[in-house]
XYZ file of C-alpha atoms in Angstrom:
570
model
C -21.240 -39.112 130.359
C -17.900 -37.408 130.822
C -17.091 -34.335 128.752
C -14.058 -36.025 127.353
C -16.211 -38.907 126.113
C -18.686 -36.465 124.444
C -15.763 -34.713 122.821
C -14.282 -38.018 121.533
C -17.699 -39.059 120.214
C -18.178 -35.695 118.471
C -14.778 -35.964 116.863
C -15.519 -39.502 115.671
C -18.852 -38.591 114.286
C -17.243 -35.707 112.400
C -15.314 -38.393 110.508
C -18.488 -40.182 109.545
C -18.497 -41.131 105.901
C -21.549 -40.423 103.848
C -21.892 -41.995 100.376
C -24.710 -42.683 97.962
C -27.374 -43.800 100.381
C -24.699 -45.018 102.848
C -24.006 -43.828 106.317
C -20.750 -45.226 107.683
C -19.385 -45.240 111.283
C -16.908 -47.885 110.272
C -13.805 -48.209 112.394
C -14.608 -45.279 114.725
C -13.903 -47.295 117.815
C -17.020 -45.911 119.532
C -17.943 -47.416 122.906
C -21.639 -47.170 122.960
C -23.183 -48.352 126.224
C -26.239 -46.283 127.020
C -28.963 -44.467 125.109
C -27.227 -41.166 126.023
C -23.875 -42.303 124.618
C -25.502 -42.946 121.225
C -27.575 -39.769 120.903
C -25.338 -38.134 118.306
C -25.172 -41.254 116.197
C -28.952 -41.672 116.432
C -29.409 -38.102 115.229
C -27.165 -38.819 112.236
C -29.295 -41.817 111.365
C -32.639 -40.030 111.808
C -31.435 -37.077 109.701
C -30.212 -39.249 106.848
C -32.825 -39.294 104.053
C -33.435 -42.495 102.130
C -30.838 -44.483 104.127
C -29.904 -47.612 102.164
C -26.727 -48.840 103.821
C -25.550 -48.567 107.468
C -22.006 -49.400 108.581
C -21.414 -50.035 112.255
C -18.239 -52.206 111.992
C -15.402 -51.610 114.371
C -17.464 -50.136 117.278
C -18.879 -51.775 120.363
C -22.599 -51.583 121.027
C -24.307 -52.333 124.339
C -27.946 -53.338 124.946
C -29.369 -49.924 125.697
C -27.414 -48.356 122.811
C -28.767 -51.021 120.408
C -32.327 -50.212 121.573
C -31.829 -46.565 120.778
C -30.319 -47.327 117.327
C -33.223 -49.723 116.623
C -35.752 -46.999 117.349
C -33.993 -44.774 114.816
C -34.100 -47.482 112.257
C -37.869 -47.926 112.536
C -38.387 -45.080 110.032
C -35.777 -46.376 107.518
C -37.888 -48.599 105.236
C -35.366 -48.266 102.347
C -32.473 -49.812 104.303
C -31.058 -52.723 102.387
C -27.401 -53.202 103.509
C -26.441 -53.831 107.118
C -22.666 -54.011 107.576
C -22.557 -54.923 111.262
C -19.430 -57.013 111.707
C -17.197 -56.652 114.751
C -19.481 -54.457 116.764
C -19.574 -56.255 120.108
C -15.860 -56.247 121.097
C -15.468 -56.489 124.847
C -19.119 -57.205 125.452
C -20.405 -60.010 127.677
C -21.905 -62.832 125.583
C -25.208 -62.299 127.443
C -25.354 -58.744 126.090
C -25.234 -59.667 122.393
C -28.483 -61.611 121.806
C -30.742 -58.894 123.226
C -28.876 -56.218 121.321
C -29.233 -58.176 118.079
C -32.941 -58.788 118.794
C -33.574 -55.086 119.268
C -31.734 -54.151 116.022
C -33.676 -56.883 114.108
C -36.993 -55.647 115.565
C -36.160 -52.157 114.312
C -35.637 -53.445 110.802
C -38.872 -55.523 110.934
C -40.932 -52.564 112.170
C -39.493 -50.351 109.474
C -40.619 -52.870 106.799
C -37.029 -52.839 105.492
C -36.168 -55.310 102.659
C -32.626 -56.390 103.158
C -30.217 -57.424 100.387
C -27.158 -58.001 102.570
C -26.632 -58.733 106.270
C -23.029 -58.979 107.567
C -22.571 -59.956 111.243
C -19.155 -61.466 110.902
C -16.551 -61.431 113.705
C -19.134 -61.193 116.443
C -18.506 -64.040 118.827
C -22.189 -64.485 119.737
C -22.426 -68.241 119.792
C -25.741 -70.222 119.408
C -27.559 -67.652 121.536
C -26.620 -64.941 119.081
C -28.289 -66.849 116.308
C -31.392 -66.903 118.483
C -31.047 -63.117 118.539
C -31.383 -62.836 114.763
C -33.744 -65.759 114.316
C -36.924 -63.524 114.164
C -35.299 -61.197 111.647
C -34.162 -64.077 109.407
C -37.748 -65.525 109.447
C -39.375 -62.148 108.801
C -40.415 -60.482 105.539
C -37.405 -58.186 105.893
C -35.219 -61.114 104.833
C -37.393 -62.400 101.989
C -35.232 -60.311 99.689
C -31.910 -61.285 101.213
C -29.123 -62.015 98.716
C -25.994 -62.154 100.901
C -25.678 -63.557 104.486
C -22.250 -63.258 106.094
C -21.693 -64.830 109.464
C -18.016 -65.578 109.460
C -16.244 -66.240 112.714
C -19.267 -66.057 114.992
C -18.754 -69.232 117.087
C -22.266 -70.472 116.168
C -21.419 -74.125 116.895
C -23.605 -77.091 116.041
C -26.679 -75.572 117.846
C -26.362 -72.268 116.064
C -25.953 -73.980 112.700
C -29.256 -75.895 113.282
C -31.101 -72.738 114.369
C -29.791 -70.846 111.273
C -30.761 -73.677 108.964
C -34.331 -73.849 110.307
C -34.691 -70.043 110.075
C -33.558 -70.042 106.429
C -35.993 -72.841 105.499
C -38.834 -71.006 107.292
C -37.973 -67.827 105.441
C -38.013 -69.664 102.114
C -41.375 -71.294 102.873
C -43.025 -68.004 103.922
C -41.551 -66.029 101.050
C -42.626 -68.692 98.526
C -46.203 -68.591 99.783
C -46.181 -64.824 99.004
C -44.884 -65.488 95.472
C -41.382 -64.107 96.150
C -39.191 -67.061 97.199
C -35.991 -66.339 99.094
C -33.106 -66.352 96.523
C -30.013 -66.264 98.740
C -26.925 -66.027 96.582
C -23.979 -65.701 98.922
C -23.512 -67.642 102.212
C -20.488 -67.138 104.382
C -20.021 -68.998 107.680
C -16.361 -69.858 108.137
C -14.764 -70.568 111.497
C -17.991 -71.402 113.264
C -17.355 -74.957 114.633
C -20.380 -76.251 112.770
C -19.062 -79.804 112.649
C -21.025 -82.518 110.883
C -24.439 -81.952 112.491
C -24.422 -78.201 111.827
C -23.192 -78.747 108.325
C -25.843 -81.396 107.654
C -28.568 -79.141 108.906
C -27.394 -76.357 106.640
C -27.143 -78.768 103.688
C -30.933 -79.337 104.063
C -31.540 -75.579 103.848
C -29.235 -75.239 100.845
C -31.057 -77.915 98.852
C -34.366 -76.119 99.526
C -32.881 -72.771 98.454
C -31.400 -73.893 95.179
C -30.212 -70.360 94.465
C -26.671 -70.194 95.889
C -23.826 -68.764 93.847
C -21.197 -68.664 96.555
C -20.658 -70.893 99.593
C -17.815 -70.170 102.052
C -17.554 -72.557 105.002
C -13.836 -72.913 105.788
C -12.508 -74.133 109.174
C -15.648 -75.710 110.591
C -14.427 -79.104 111.791
C -16.519 -80.909 109.100
C -15.443 -84.359 108.088
C -16.752 -86.762 105.460
C -20.398 -87.331 106.673
C -20.931 -83.537 106.752
C -19.025 -83.066 103.473
C -21.182 -85.715 101.798
C -24.413 -84.013 102.976
C -23.110 -80.641 101.638
C -22.080 -82.252 98.345
C -25.663 -83.519 97.853
C -26.953 -80.006 98.344
C -24.374 -78.320 96.147
C -25.514 -79.902 92.937
C -29.012 -78.733 93.619
C -27.701 -75.190 93.295
C -26.776 -75.082 89.567
C -25.639 -71.372 89.581
C -22.800 -71.938 92.014
C -19.662 -70.021 91.088
C -17.584 -70.253 94.232
C -17.063 -73.228 96.620
C -14.812 -72.667 99.602
C -14.548 -75.488 102.127
C -10.929 -74.911 103.016
C -9.513 -76.574 106.106
C -12.179 -79.201 106.680
C -11.501 -82.920 106.515
C -12.825 -84.512 103.259
C -10.760 -87.691 103.149
C -11.581 -89.955 100.219
C -15.293 -90.377 100.808
C -15.956 -86.705 101.129
C -13.790 -85.793 98.159
C -15.498 -88.392 95.881
C -18.990 -87.110 96.928
C -17.955 -83.501 96.207
C -16.418 -84.519 92.797
C -19.720 -86.139 91.905
C -21.495 -82.925 92.673
C -18.994 -80.868 90.571
C -20.002 -82.901 87.463
C -23.440 -81.272 87.631
C -22.181 -77.683 88.068
C -21.399 -75.768 84.912
C -20.844 -72.288 86.382
C -18.195 -72.910 88.979
C -15.151 -70.570 88.701
C -13.466 -71.057 92.060
C -12.830 -74.227 94.024
C -11.006 -74.080 97.344
C -10.481 -77.555 98.821
C -7.085 -76.643 100.301
C -6.032 -78.311 103.512
C -9.013 -80.651 103.200
C -7.065 -83.906 103.117
C -8.653 -84.984 99.875
C -5.885 -87.590 99.368
C -4.906 -89.180 96.077
C -8.167 -91.080 95.469
C -10.191 -87.939 96.103
C -7.931 -85.982 93.744
C -8.502 -88.612 91.048
C -12.262 -88.244 91.404
C -11.878 -84.459 91.154
C -9.700 -84.920 88.079
C -12.471 -86.915 86.441
C -14.976 -84.137 87.224
C -12.578 -81.664 85.634
C -12.478 -83.681 82.464
C -16.240 -84.016 82.279
C -17.245 -80.473 83.165
C -16.344 -77.200 84.954
C -15.768 -75.410 81.614
C -15.162 -71.898 83.092
C -12.996 -72.835 86.064
C -10.575 -70.108 87.053
C -9.068 -71.239 90.343
C -8.532 -74.732 91.833
C -6.926 -75.156 95.201
C -6.037 -78.744 96.324
C -3.083 -77.749 98.553
C -2.046 -79.694 101.646
C -4.158 -82.808 100.813
C -1.674 -85.654 101.016
C -1.869 -86.001 97.170
C 0.869 -88.006 95.515
C 2.724 -87.370 92.277
C 0.595 -89.696 90.115
C -2.650 -88.062 91.184
C -1.279 -84.531 90.931
C -0.185 -85.166 87.403
C -3.668 -86.469 86.479
C -5.173 -83.328 87.990
C -2.822 -81.250 85.883
C -3.717 -83.152 82.682
C -7.435 -82.656 83.510
C -7.119 -78.843 83.457
C -5.402 -78.668 80.016
C -8.611 -77.590 78.259
C -9.502 -74.985 80.908
C -8.931 -71.893 78.888
C -9.920 -69.514 81.766
C -7.759 -71.140 84.410
C -5.687 -68.613 86.318
C -4.527 -70.535 89.358
C -3.775 -74.209 90.183
C -2.523 -74.737 93.768
C -1.029 -78.101 94.613
C 1.479 -76.903 97.194
C 1.991 -78.776 100.410
C 1.184 -82.228 98.993
C 3.384 -85.378 98.790
C 5.043 -85.145 95.387
C 8.647 -85.372 96.249
C 11.454 -83.468 94.456
C 11.044 -85.463 91.197
C 7.278 -85.152 91.411
C 7.412 -81.307 91.733
C 9.667 -81.136 88.626
C 7.367 -83.451 86.679
C 4.386 -81.370 87.609
C 6.138 -78.117 86.563
C 7.273 -79.706 83.267
C 3.708 -80.975 82.618
C 2.219 -77.490 83.081
C 4.889 -75.848 81.058
C 4.329 -78.333 78.193
C 0.636 -77.282 78.154
C 1.749 -73.610 78.169
C 0.088 -73.221 81.587
C 3.129 -72.940 83.812
C 2.169 -69.462 84.933
C -1.029 -70.773 86.491
C 0.781 -73.280 88.829
C 1.365 -71.932 92.304
C 4.668 -72.419 94.187
C 5.408 -75.928 95.384
C 7.852 -74.694 98.090
C 5.988 -76.418 100.971
C 5.850 -79.864 99.429
C 5.855 -82.536 102.092
C 7.941 -85.013 100.143
C 6.931 -88.491 99.020
C 4.766 -90.502 101.304
C 6.532 -93.448 102.982
C 4.958 -96.831 102.513
C 3.922 -97.053 106.162
C 2.275 -93.660 105.899
C 0.240 -94.779 102.849
C -0.727 -97.948 104.710
C -1.847 -95.886 107.726
C -4.005 -93.738 105.403
C -5.659 -96.762 103.912
C -6.233 -98.241 107.320
C -7.895 -95.024 108.497
C -10.261 -95.091 105.570
C -11.099 -98.704 106.218
C -11.695 -97.949 109.982
C -14.122 -95.191 108.878
C -15.984 -97.670 106.605
C -16.074 -100.323 109.349
C -17.501 -97.934 111.913
C -20.144 -96.766 109.430
C -21.113 -100.345 108.772
C -21.398 -101.047 112.469
C -23.558 -97.977 112.835
C -25.817 -99.154 110.081
C -26.105 -102.590 111.595
C -27.422 -101.263 114.947
C -29.760 -98.628 113.455
C -33.372 -99.585 112.614
C -34.250 -98.755 109.058
C -36.322 -95.618 108.606
C -39.993 -96.184 108.130
C -41.735 -94.913 105.009
C -45.020 -93.301 105.939
C -47.889 -93.444 103.435
C -51.157 -91.885 104.413
C -50.096 -91.981 108.029
C -49.388 -95.730 108.032
C -45.790 -96.928 108.580
C -44.456 -99.531 106.235
C -41.113 -101.337 106.035
C -38.329 -99.467 104.157
C -38.505 -100.808 100.663
C -35.053 -99.668 99.786
C -33.587 -102.569 101.718
C -35.421 -105.094 99.521
C -34.354 -105.422 95.819
C -37.187 -104.910 93.300
C -37.153 -104.881 89.523
C -37.906 -101.957 87.247
C -41.427 -103.247 86.356
C -42.364 -103.087 90.064
C -41.337 -99.434 90.300
C -43.158 -98.427 87.066
C -46.402 -100.193 88.087
C -46.475 -98.468 91.509
C -43.669 -95.785 91.912
C -42.425 -95.152 95.384
C -39.246 -93.676 96.926
C -38.079 -97.021 98.349
C -38.513 -98.865 95.035
C -36.538 -96.182 93.200
C -33.661 -96.463 95.638
C -33.805 -100.221 95.439
C -32.932 -100.117 91.749
C -29.359 -99.369 92.888
C -26.452 -98.095 90.869
C -27.861 -99.377 87.572
C -31.073 -97.296 88.073
C -30.513 -94.886 85.220
C -29.649 -97.655 82.767
C -32.732 -99.723 83.774
C -34.952 -96.689 83.254
C -33.505 -95.825 79.863
C -34.005 -99.325 78.692
C -37.747 -99.054 79.374
C -38.402 -96.020 77.225
C -37.922 -95.003 73.613
C -36.583 -91.507 74.096
C -37.334 -90.524 70.526
C -41.037 -90.646 71.556
C -41.780 -87.466 73.447
C -44.967 -88.839 74.974
C -43.304 -91.917 76.438
C -40.415 -89.800 77.801
C -42.904 -87.422 79.399
C -44.710 -90.400 80.976
C -41.480 -91.779 82.432
C -40.495 -88.300 83.684
C -43.752 -87.999 85.609
C -43.385 -91.479 87.129
C -39.912 -90.716 88.468
C -40.666 -87.158 89.598
C -43.784 -88.213 91.473
C -41.756 -89.811 94.280
C -39.636 -86.649 94.851
C -39.857 -85.781 98.592
C -38.044 -84.515 101.697
C -35.439 -87.263 101.884
C -32.061 -86.101 100.488
C -31.173 -89.540 99.155
C -34.488 -89.836 97.280
C -34.122 -86.276 95.895
C -30.750 -87.017 94.525
C -31.871 -90.299 92.994
C -34.876 -88.621 91.331
C -32.860 -85.692 89.907
C -30.009 -88.072 88.704
C -32.551 -90.321 86.938
C -34.494 -87.434 85.302
C -31.354 -85.690 84.241
C -30.029 -88.968 82.662
C -33.398 -89.531 80.887
C -33.591 -86.009 79.464
C -29.955 -85.779 78.459
C -30.489 -88.846 76.372
C -33.824 -87.657 74.926
C -32.593 -84.093 74.087
C -29.548 -85.512 72.340
C -31.780 -87.606 70.093
C -32.116 -85.859 66.720
C -35.781 -86.838 66.302
C -36.847 -85.757 69.833
C -39.422 -82.922 69.734
C -39.208 -80.530 72.671
C -42.612 -78.952 72.100
C -44.247 -82.387 71.903
C -42.570 -83.303 75.252
C -43.967 -80.126 76.900
C -47.379 -80.677 75.376
C -47.433 -84.255 76.584
C -46.493 -83.275 80.140
C -49.213 -80.643 80.318
C -51.822 -83.006 78.801
C -50.985 -85.845 81.234
C -51.280 -83.370 84.155
C -54.686 -82.174 82.801
C -53.353 -78.663 82.085
C -54.170 -79.124 78.347
C -57.186 -80.859 76.914
C -56.515 -84.262 75.413
C -57.952 -84.941 71.968
C -58.344 -88.620 72.670
C -59.471 -88.467 76.337
C -56.269 -89.976 77.520
C -55.854 -90.841 81.194
C -54.569 -87.959 83.281
C -52.683 -87.729 86.563
C -53.121 -85.637 89.668
C -50.444 -82.972 90.014
C -48.183 -83.572 93.013
C -45.407 -81.199 94.278
C -42.678 -83.534 92.966
C -43.784 -83.037 89.373
C -43.361 -79.251 89.662
C -40.259 -79.280 91.790
C -38.346 -81.544 89.413
C -39.652 -79.600 86.445
C -38.236 -76.499 88.110
C -34.899 -78.229 88.371
C -35.089 -79.044 84.635
C -35.885 -75.418 83.754
C -32.765 -74.329 85.558
C -30.687 -76.465 83.211
C -30.078 -75.862 79.515
C -32.567 -78.290 78.019
C -35.291 -75.991 76.717
C -34.787 -73.250 74.099
C -36.146 -69.883 74.992
C -39.253 -69.937 72.898
C -40.214 -73.318 74.460
C -39.647 -71.831 77.920
C -42.068 -69.102 77.093
C -44.639 -71.727 76.061
C -44.127 -73.617 79.226
C -44.432 -70.382 81.250
C -47.767 -69.548 79.563
C -49.142 -72.991 80.343
C -48.145 -73.235 84.043
C -49.071 -69.542 84.687
C -52.800 -70.427 84.052
C -54.975 -70.627 87.118
C -55.917 -74.279 87.601
C -57.387 -76.324 90.420
C -54.659 -78.826 89.694
C -52.226 -76.530 91.459
C -54.177 -75.973 94.654
C -52.501 -78.831 96.558
C -48.952 -77.707 95.625
C -49.067 -73.858 95.532
C -45.575 -73.492 96.880
C -43.991 -75.691 94.180
C -46.084 -73.932 91.505
C -44.873 -70.503 92.661
C -41.238 -71.724 92.611
C -41.626 -73.036 89.062
C -43.235 -69.804 87.826
C -40.495 -67.698 89.440
C -37.716 -69.827 87.908
C -39.300 -69.775 84.490
C -39.590 -65.930 84.582
C -35.967 -65.600 85.642
C -34.675 -67.958 82.944
C -36.646 -66.177 80.241
C -35.196 -62.788 81.403
C -31.660 -64.176 81.467
C -32.039 -65.568 77.945
C -33.283 -62.268 76.486
């Protein structure tokens, strides 16, 4: 190594920032190629006691240098925060995966328990995701709370690898009684497209713990958006949704609006440049009227929204006392529409929340509106054609394939006598009403019996999961709003029917299946049960019982969620 390089490295290291448990080489511009080139940096790491955070952003790390850093990390078991964005500038793509693998192995050998991993702005592609796959699956990531992979060029393949790794991490951590509770996921500008987004949606619905999701500029259109929407409402603690610059169109926007109705904690929605169009905006306005009580920011800019739809959105935010920003710039309001929107917001004393409308596109011409409708119809036609040529999925029961029941209409009695996923789906859009008509919700025992029938069919299929959770939510909302409904009697009936409490009259009991516990966990995350009843439920499900042997993972998830809810309510 040339003496001038050593001098430059020494000067850069002299600028190293040391905070509480943090060692930072951020922005030093170090070119670290060999083990020799990184000797001083390694000594700094090794000499740092109780290292909790390491910043390597803004340097460029080669394979041999990464191996040397990894060896230094093997003794740093308290490391929790890895800020490693933008650290492969100028490197060949083939160098990055082995460098990442080495760094990950160092963390695994150390027994580190990460809280945050930031690898943004490293153009490593799908192979780079392979480089961190072992780390993401390891115990070092069971504690992960924030994962930032912005602008990494993962592509569809990388998205699928990442999704599988997250689900594996959740499965393994759950078996150990400490399920992965990822809160922040950032993966903008990664060309995930529909397949990558759909794969990640499956991971998100398994996690159920997300509070922020940032996936802008990923080339996702309505099939991918609809998959993500289905996963979003299975994450009830969501606060921030950022899907900026993807292509929702009407179908995607309506699906996302439906998800928003189930989310009570959302503060920031960024659907800007997503082409939600007027019908999508109307669906979002309906979601605003029905929920989103603490919303602070709503971005529907550049979405081809017309004046009428924009005014309805404005009217829908009138009761949002915490709203700070409404962005409807770049839409198709026209001069008069912009003035009408400003007047509407001023009349509600919310004019200061409305962003500039300086980039308004002007009113849509009739032929442009017709073209939009034709495009939507073309999408629908192509989907119908796809459905016609596809064979229906088989439903496997005890290893035997049977025809897909969801394609054959059945009545509610058929479902109740022998519940199955296909029969539940076949009840169609009136499913919730049909179920409610079959049970007296003032009777806690009958409500519990219906709850167990519906939840028993909960499985891997996303459509079935959504149907089960929609139906149980509708049932319990009606029951808990009934003045004579007894919450404790409901809990007692559930536990008795599952043989977790002794029955005084030797009533027939059911075998516990994972669906019972997974749907009950979803219910616990909501606001149905008062705290003292949550404690009762916790005491009952925490008992060791043979009934839980076949569904240990779901049991652990339920116990963890109960404990967290009880702590939060204290």
